[in-house]
């Protein structure tokens, strides 16, 4: 069923993937409004949207998805016909240390959005056509063995962390609102994203930033866990396709064709950063502690640390349904995607240094013994 989104409400649009999606959508010259609703938690950053702040189609609203009356008012005021739901607590390590926020935002918050959408779109028939798109994760399917077939849309749910359990619960609520009330929903379950605006608590940006600062590179356990890495721009393109070409009630898996071990990712980043800094000695003034400026190599910073409890060993995605039904395929390969990401972090030093100075640094101090990636609690 073809659908033409007109006025969008983008929840979590100041976070990593949400802000990339706002850029992607506006750059592809769609008409209509883009209203971003974001609570600006530690992971949200209004600066991620600085490039679009003068676009007349764009409006930012600071608010909480759990505030159903406020969400309802926004939907009515802006005649929203499409919700793209990114807002979530997204970091697995944080969910292990404190699951409550994950249940509140990911489960209760998603339900609050569904209720507000149903009230306007189904009960009051407030817009002629509508779409509720839920951005979810491959982690709901659990962990694969080395020879298991990749996840498909019919793989049984088996979440292993409080984060993935909360996302699984939200997926089920979205399904129920389609089946029970006829809400036009679509869901994408996606693998690990990387690229610009990625908060430096996640593996790839953490590794880049730590090399630049000369800090240790924490690799959990043996580092042989596998993720299917996807450039965020490919993910945004997939979501746009799902909005326009997806069938109500359907789920689409989105992957990157890039199964890679964590240790390989970290080693590749070491090589890329060393080369970039080596080719540009003027960076020495900004990053004097980086190994390459001290007669060493970044790879020497790698430190194997205690493993994440309940750590999923392998994720892999079969995206043939999205390829067939939506015309999706990832455009970027992992090596060139990582190289462009390293360049972005070298050009956007103010962006990530600003984050390191906020309450984020306090969180790391509290939970990581004052060092990146050395979890205090033994598994
Ligand atoms: P993120 O943590 O970078 O951003 C989350 C955003 O949501 C932030 O801007 C935050 O301020 C906002 N937010 C949090 N609680 C809120 C609330 N109660 N009300 C309003 N806004 C709130 O997350 P991300 O990595 O960009 O992930 C976005 C979505 O994509 C999430 O739903 C996540 O589960 C999903 N996902 C992420 C990945 C990945 O690799 N990062 C992969 C697959 C799926
Ligand atoms: O698969 C999709 C998921 O990818 C999303 O749903 C999550 O929101 C997103 O955070 C991401 O989850 P991961 O736990 O896979 O991402 P993270 O970057 O935290 O970790 C990637 C892998 O690297 C994982 O196996 C744990 C490991 N790791 C992570 C960190 C932060 C390390 O070895 N060292 C680290 O310091």
mmCIF file with all atom_site columns, C-alpha atoms in Angstrom, residues 109-200:
data_model
loop_
_atom_site.group_PDB
_atom_site.id
_atom_site.type_symbol
_atom_site.label_atom_id
_atom_site.label_alt_id
_atom_site.label_comp_id
_atom_site.label_asym_id
_atom_site.label_entity_id
_atom_site.label_seq_id
_atom_site.pdbx_PDB_ins_code
_atom_site.Cartn_x
_atom_site.Cartn_y
_atom_site.Cartn_z
_atom_site.occupancy
_atom_site.B_iso_or_equiv
_atom_site.pdbx_formal_charge
_atom_site.auth_seq_id
_atom_site.auth_comp_id
_atom_site.auth_asym_id
_atom_site.auth_atom_id
_atom_site.pdbx_PDB_model_num
ATOM 1  C CA . UNK A 1 109 ? 6.242   5.714   26.580 1.00 0.00 ? 109 UNK A CA 1
ATOM 2  C CA . UNK A 1 110 ? 5.507   3.660   23.464 1.00 0.00 ? 110 UNK A CA 1
ATOM 3  C CA . UNK A 1 111 ? 2.094   2.771   24.866 1.00 0.00 ? 111 UNK A CA 1
ATOM 4  C CA . UNK A 1 112 ? 1.361   6.425   25.608 1.00 0.00 ? 112 UNK A CA 1
ATOM 5  C CA . UNK A 1 113 ? 2.149   7.319   21.975 1.00 0.00 ? 113 UNK A CA 1
ATOM 6  C CA . UNK A 1 114 ? -0.028  4.482   20.682 1.00 0.00 ? 114 UNK A CA 1
ATOM 7  C CA . UNK A 1 115 ? -2.952  5.656   22.816 1.00 0.00 ? 115 UNK A CA 1
ATOM 8  C CA . UNK A 1 116 ? -2.607  9.263   21.626 1.00 0.00 ? 116 UNK A CA 1
ATOM 9  C CA . UNK A 1 117 ? -2.391  8.136   17.988 1.00 0.00 ? 117 UNK A CA 1
ATOM 10 C CA . UNK A 1 118 ? -5.408  5.843   18.307 1.00 0.00 ? 118 UNK A CA 1
ATOM 11 C CA . UNK A 1 119 ? -7.483  8.601   19.928 1.00 0.00 ? 119 UNK A CA 1
ATOM 12 C CA . UNK A 1 120 ? -6.968  10.995  16.986 1.00 0.00 ? 120 UNK A CA 1
ATOM 13 C CA . UNK A 1 121 ? -6.570  8.636   14.058 1.00 0.00 ? 121 UNK A CA 1
ATOM 14 C CA . UNK A 1 122 ? -9.031  5.835   14.881 1.00 0.00 ? 122 UNK A CA 1
ATOM 15 C CA . UNK A 1 123 ? -11.525 7.116   17.468 1.00 0.00 ? 123 UNK A CA 1
ATOM 16 C CA . UNK A 1 124 ? -11.917 10.645  16.063 1.00 0.00 ? 124 UNK A CA 1
ATOM 17 C CA . UNK A 1 125 ? -10.956 9.820   12.453 1.00 0.00 ? 125 UNK A CA 1
ATOM 18 C CA . UNK A 1 126 ? -8.873  13.014  12.633 1.00 0.00 ? 126 UNK A CA 1
ATOM 19 C CA . UNK A 1 127 ? -6.756  12.513  9.473  1.00 0.00 ? 127 UNK A CA 1
ATOM 20 C CA . UNK A 1 128 ? -7.615  10.776  6.189  1.00 0.00 ? 128 UNK A CA 1
ATOM 21 C CA . UNK A 1 129 ? -4.650  8.359   6.262  1.00 0.00 ? 129 UNK A CA 1
ATOM 22 C CA . UNK A 1 130 ? -2.050  7.668   8.932  1.00 0.00 ? 130 UNK A CA 1
ATOM 23 C CA . UNK A 1 131 ? 1.086   5.680   9.773  1.00 0.00 ? 131 UNK A CA 1
ATOM 24 C CA . UNK A 1 132 ? 2.784   4.762   13.071 1.00 0.00 ? 132 UNK A CA 1
ATOM 25 C CA . UNK A 1 133 ? 6.337   3.606   12.393 1.00 0.00 ? 133 UNK A CA 1
ATOM 26 C CA . UNK A 1 134 ? 8.174   1.961   15.289 1.00 0.00 ? 134 UNK A CA 1
ATOM 27 C CA . UNK A 1 135 ? 11.976  1.797   15.171 1.00 0.00 ? 135 UNK A CA 1
ATOM 28 C CA . UNK A 1 136 ? 13.117  -1.388  16.863 1.00 0.00 ? 136 UNK A CA 1
ATOM 29 C CA . UNK A 1 137 ? 16.123  -3.634  17.146 1.00 0.00 ? 137 UNK A CA 1
ATOM 30 C CA . UNK A 1 138 ? 17.454  -7.053  16.159 1.00 0.00 ? 138 UNK A CA 1
ATOM 31 C CA . UNK A 1 139 ? 18.282  -7.616  19.845 1.00 0.00 ? 139 UNK A CA 1
ATOM 32 C CA . UNK A 1 140 ? 14.686  -8.747  20.468 1.00 0.00 ? 140 UNK A CA 1
ATOM 33 C CA . UNK A 1 141 ? 15.569  -12.045 18.724 1.00 0.00 ? 141 UNK A CA 1
ATOM 34 C CA . UNK A 1 142 ? 18.326  -12.912 21.213 1.00 0.00 ? 142 UNK A CA 1
ATOM 35 C CA . UNK A 1 143 ? 21.670  -14.470 20.384 1.00 0.00 ? 143 UNK A CA 1
ATOM 36 C CA . UNK A 1 144 ? 22.764  -16.658 17.449 1.00 0.00 ? 144 UNK A CA 1
ATOM 37 C CA . UNK A 1 145 ? 25.273  -19.512 17.431 1.00 0.00 ? 145 UNK A CA 1
ATOM 38 C CA . UNK A 1 146 ? 28.106  -19.417 14.878 1.00 0.00 ? 146 UNK A CA 1
ATOM 39 C CA . UNK A 1 147 ? 26.271  -21.582 12.334 1.00 0.00 ? 147 UNK A CA 1
ATOM 40 C CA . UNK A 1 148 ? 22.698  -20.395 12.935 1.00 0.00 ? 148 UNK A CA 1
ATOM 41 C CA . UNK A 1 149 ? 20.781  -18.798 10.068 1.00 0.00 ? 149 UNK A CA 1
ATOM 42 C CA . UNK A 1 150 ? 20.363  -15.009 10.361 1.00 0.00 ? 150 UNK A CA 1
ATOM 43 C CA . UNK A 1 151 ? 17.256  -13.557 12.033 1.00 0.00 ? 151 UNK A CA 1
ATOM 44 C CA . UNK A 1 152 ? 14.117  -13.330 9.914  1.00 0.00 ? 152 UNK A CA 1
ATOM 45 C CA . UNK A 1 153 ? 10.850  -11.572 10.788 1.00 0.00 ? 153 UNK A CA 1
ATOM 46 C CA . UNK A 1 154 ? 9.492   -14.915 12.071 1.00 0.00 ? 154 UNK A CA 1
ATOM 47 C CA . UNK A 1 155 ? 12.405  -15.723 14.395 1.00 0.00 ? 155 UNK A CA 1
ATOM 48 C CA . UNK A 1 156 ? 10.915  -16.183 17.900 1.00 0.00 ? 156 UNK A CA 1
ATOM 49 C CA . UNK A 1 157 ? 11.585  -13.373 20.360 1.00 0.00 ? 157 UNK A CA 1
ATOM 50 C CA . UNK A 1 158 ? 14.211  -14.191 23.025 1.00 0.00 ? 158 UNK A CA 1
ATOM 51 C CA . UNK A 1 159 ? 15.495  -10.903 24.521 1.00 0.00 ? 159 UNK A CA 1
ATOM 52 C CA . UNK A 1 160 ? 18.388  -11.249 26.971 1.00 0.00 ? 160 UNK A CA 1
ATOM 53 C CA . UNK A 1 161 ? 18.938  -7.767  28.450 1.00 0.00 ? 161 UNK A CA 1
ATOM 54 C CA . UNK A 1 162 ? 16.527  -5.392  30.168 1.00 0.00 ? 162 UNK A CA 1
ATOM 55 C CA . UNK A 1 163 ? 16.980  -3.118  27.122 1.00 0.00 ? 163 UNK A CA 1
ATOM 56 C CA . UNK A 1 164 ? 16.026  -5.766  24.568 1.00 0.00 ? 164 UNK A CA 1
ATOM 57 C CA . UNK A 1 165 ? 13.177  -7.023  26.787 1.00 0.00 ? 165 UNK A CA 1
ATOM 58 C CA . UNK A 1 166 ? 11.748  -3.491  26.923 1.00 0.00 ? 166 UNK A CA 1
ATOM 59 C CA . UNK A 1 167 ? 12.024  -3.147  23.128 1.00 0.00 ? 167 UNK A CA 1
ATOM 60 C CA . UNK A 1 168 ? 10.359  -6.561  22.692 1.00 0.00 ? 168 UNK A CA 1
ATOM 61 C CA . UNK A 1 169 ? 7.479   -5.414  24.900 1.00 0.00 ? 169 UNK A CA 1
ATOM 62 C CA . UNK A 1 170 ? 7.077   -2.257  22.830 1.00 0.00 ? 170 UNK A CA 1
ATOM 63 C CA . UNK A 1 171 ? 7.057   -4.276  19.585 1.00 0.00 ? 171 UNK A CA 1
ATOM 64 C CA . UNK A 1 172 ? 4.241   -6.445  20.969 1.00 0.00 ? 172 UNK A CA 1
ATOM 65 C CA . UNK A 1 173 ? 2.194   -3.377  21.937 1.00 0.00 ? 173 UNK A CA 1
ATOM 66 C CA . UNK A 1 174 ? 2.580   -1.932  18.429 1.00 0.00 ? 174 UNK A CA 1
ATOM 67 C CA . UNK A 1 175 ? 1.433   -5.242  16.939 1.00 0.00 ? 175 UNK A CA 1
ATOM 68 C CA . UNK A 1 176 ? -1.549  -5.371  19.313 1.00 0.00 ? 176 UNK A CA 1
ATOM 69 C CA . UNK A 1 177 ? -2.688  -1.853  18.359 1.00 0.00 ? 177 UNK A CA 1
ATOM 70 C CA . UNK A 1 178 ? -2.701  -2.913  14.712 1.00 0.00 ? 178 UNK A CA 1
ATOM 71 C CA . UNK A 1 179 ? -4.481  -6.220  15.286 1.00 0.00 ? 179 UNK A CA 1
ATOM 72 C CA . UNK A 1 180 ? -7.007  -4.927  17.833 1.00 0.00 ? 180 UNK A CA 1
ATOM 73 C CA . UNK A 1 181 ? -7.717  -1.348  16.805 1.00 0.00 ? 181 UNK A CA 1
ATOM 74 C CA . UNK A 1 182 ? -6.657  -1.251  13.155 1.00 0.00 ? 182 UNK A CA 1
ATOM 75 C CA . UNK A 1 183 ? -3.876  1.301   13.700 1.00 0.00 ? 183 UNK A CA 1
ATOM 76 C CA . UNK A 1 184 ? -1.684  1.419   10.573 1.00 0.00 ? 184 UNK A CA 1
ATOM 77 C CA . UNK A 1 185 ? 1.658   0.391   12.033 1.00 0.00 ? 185 UNK A CA 1
ATOM 78 C CA . UNK A 1 186 ? 4.978   -0.675  10.556 1.00 0.00 ? 186 UNK A CA 1
ATOM 79 C CA . UNK A 1 187 ? 8.035   -1.893  12.487 1.00 0.00 ? 187 UNK A CA 1
ATOM 80 C CA . UNK A 1 188 ? 11.677  -2.116  11.454 1.00 0.00 ? 188 UNK A CA 1
ATOM 81 C CA . UNK A 1 189 ? 14.044  -4.315  13.468 1.00 0.00 ? 189 UNK A CA 1
ATOM 82 C CA . UNK A 1 190 ? 17.506  -3.122  12.718 1.00 0.00 ? 190 UNK A CA 1
ATOM 83 C CA . UNK A 1 191 ? 21.093  -4.164  13.447 1.00 0.00 ? 191 UNK A CA 1
ATOM 84 C CA . UNK A 1 192 ? 23.864  -2.020  15.004 1.00 0.00 ? 192 UNK A CA 1
ATOM 85 C CA . UNK A 1 193 ? 24.091  1.462   13.504 1.00 0.00 ? 193 UNK A CA 1
ATOM 86 C CA . UNK A 1 194 ? 27.181  3.662   13.318 1.00 0.00 ? 194 UNK A CA 1
ATOM 87 C CA . UNK A 1 195 ? 27.992  7.062   11.799 1.00 0.00 ? 195 UNK A CA 1
ATOM 88 C CA . UNK A 1 196 ? 27.722  10.795  12.639 1.00 0.00 ? 196 UNK A CA 1
ATOM 89 C CA . UNK A 1 197 ? 26.217  11.939  15.976 1.00 0.00 ? 197 UNK A CA 1
ATOM 90 C CA . UNK A 1 198 ? 26.750  8.529   17.611 1.00 0.00 ? 198 UNK A CA 1
ATOM 91 C CA . UNK A 1 199 ? 26.988  9.058   21.367 1.00 0.00 ? 199 UNK A CA 1
ATOM 92 C CA . UNK A 1 200 ? 30.489  8.100   22.586 1.00 0.00 ? 200 UNK A CA 1
#
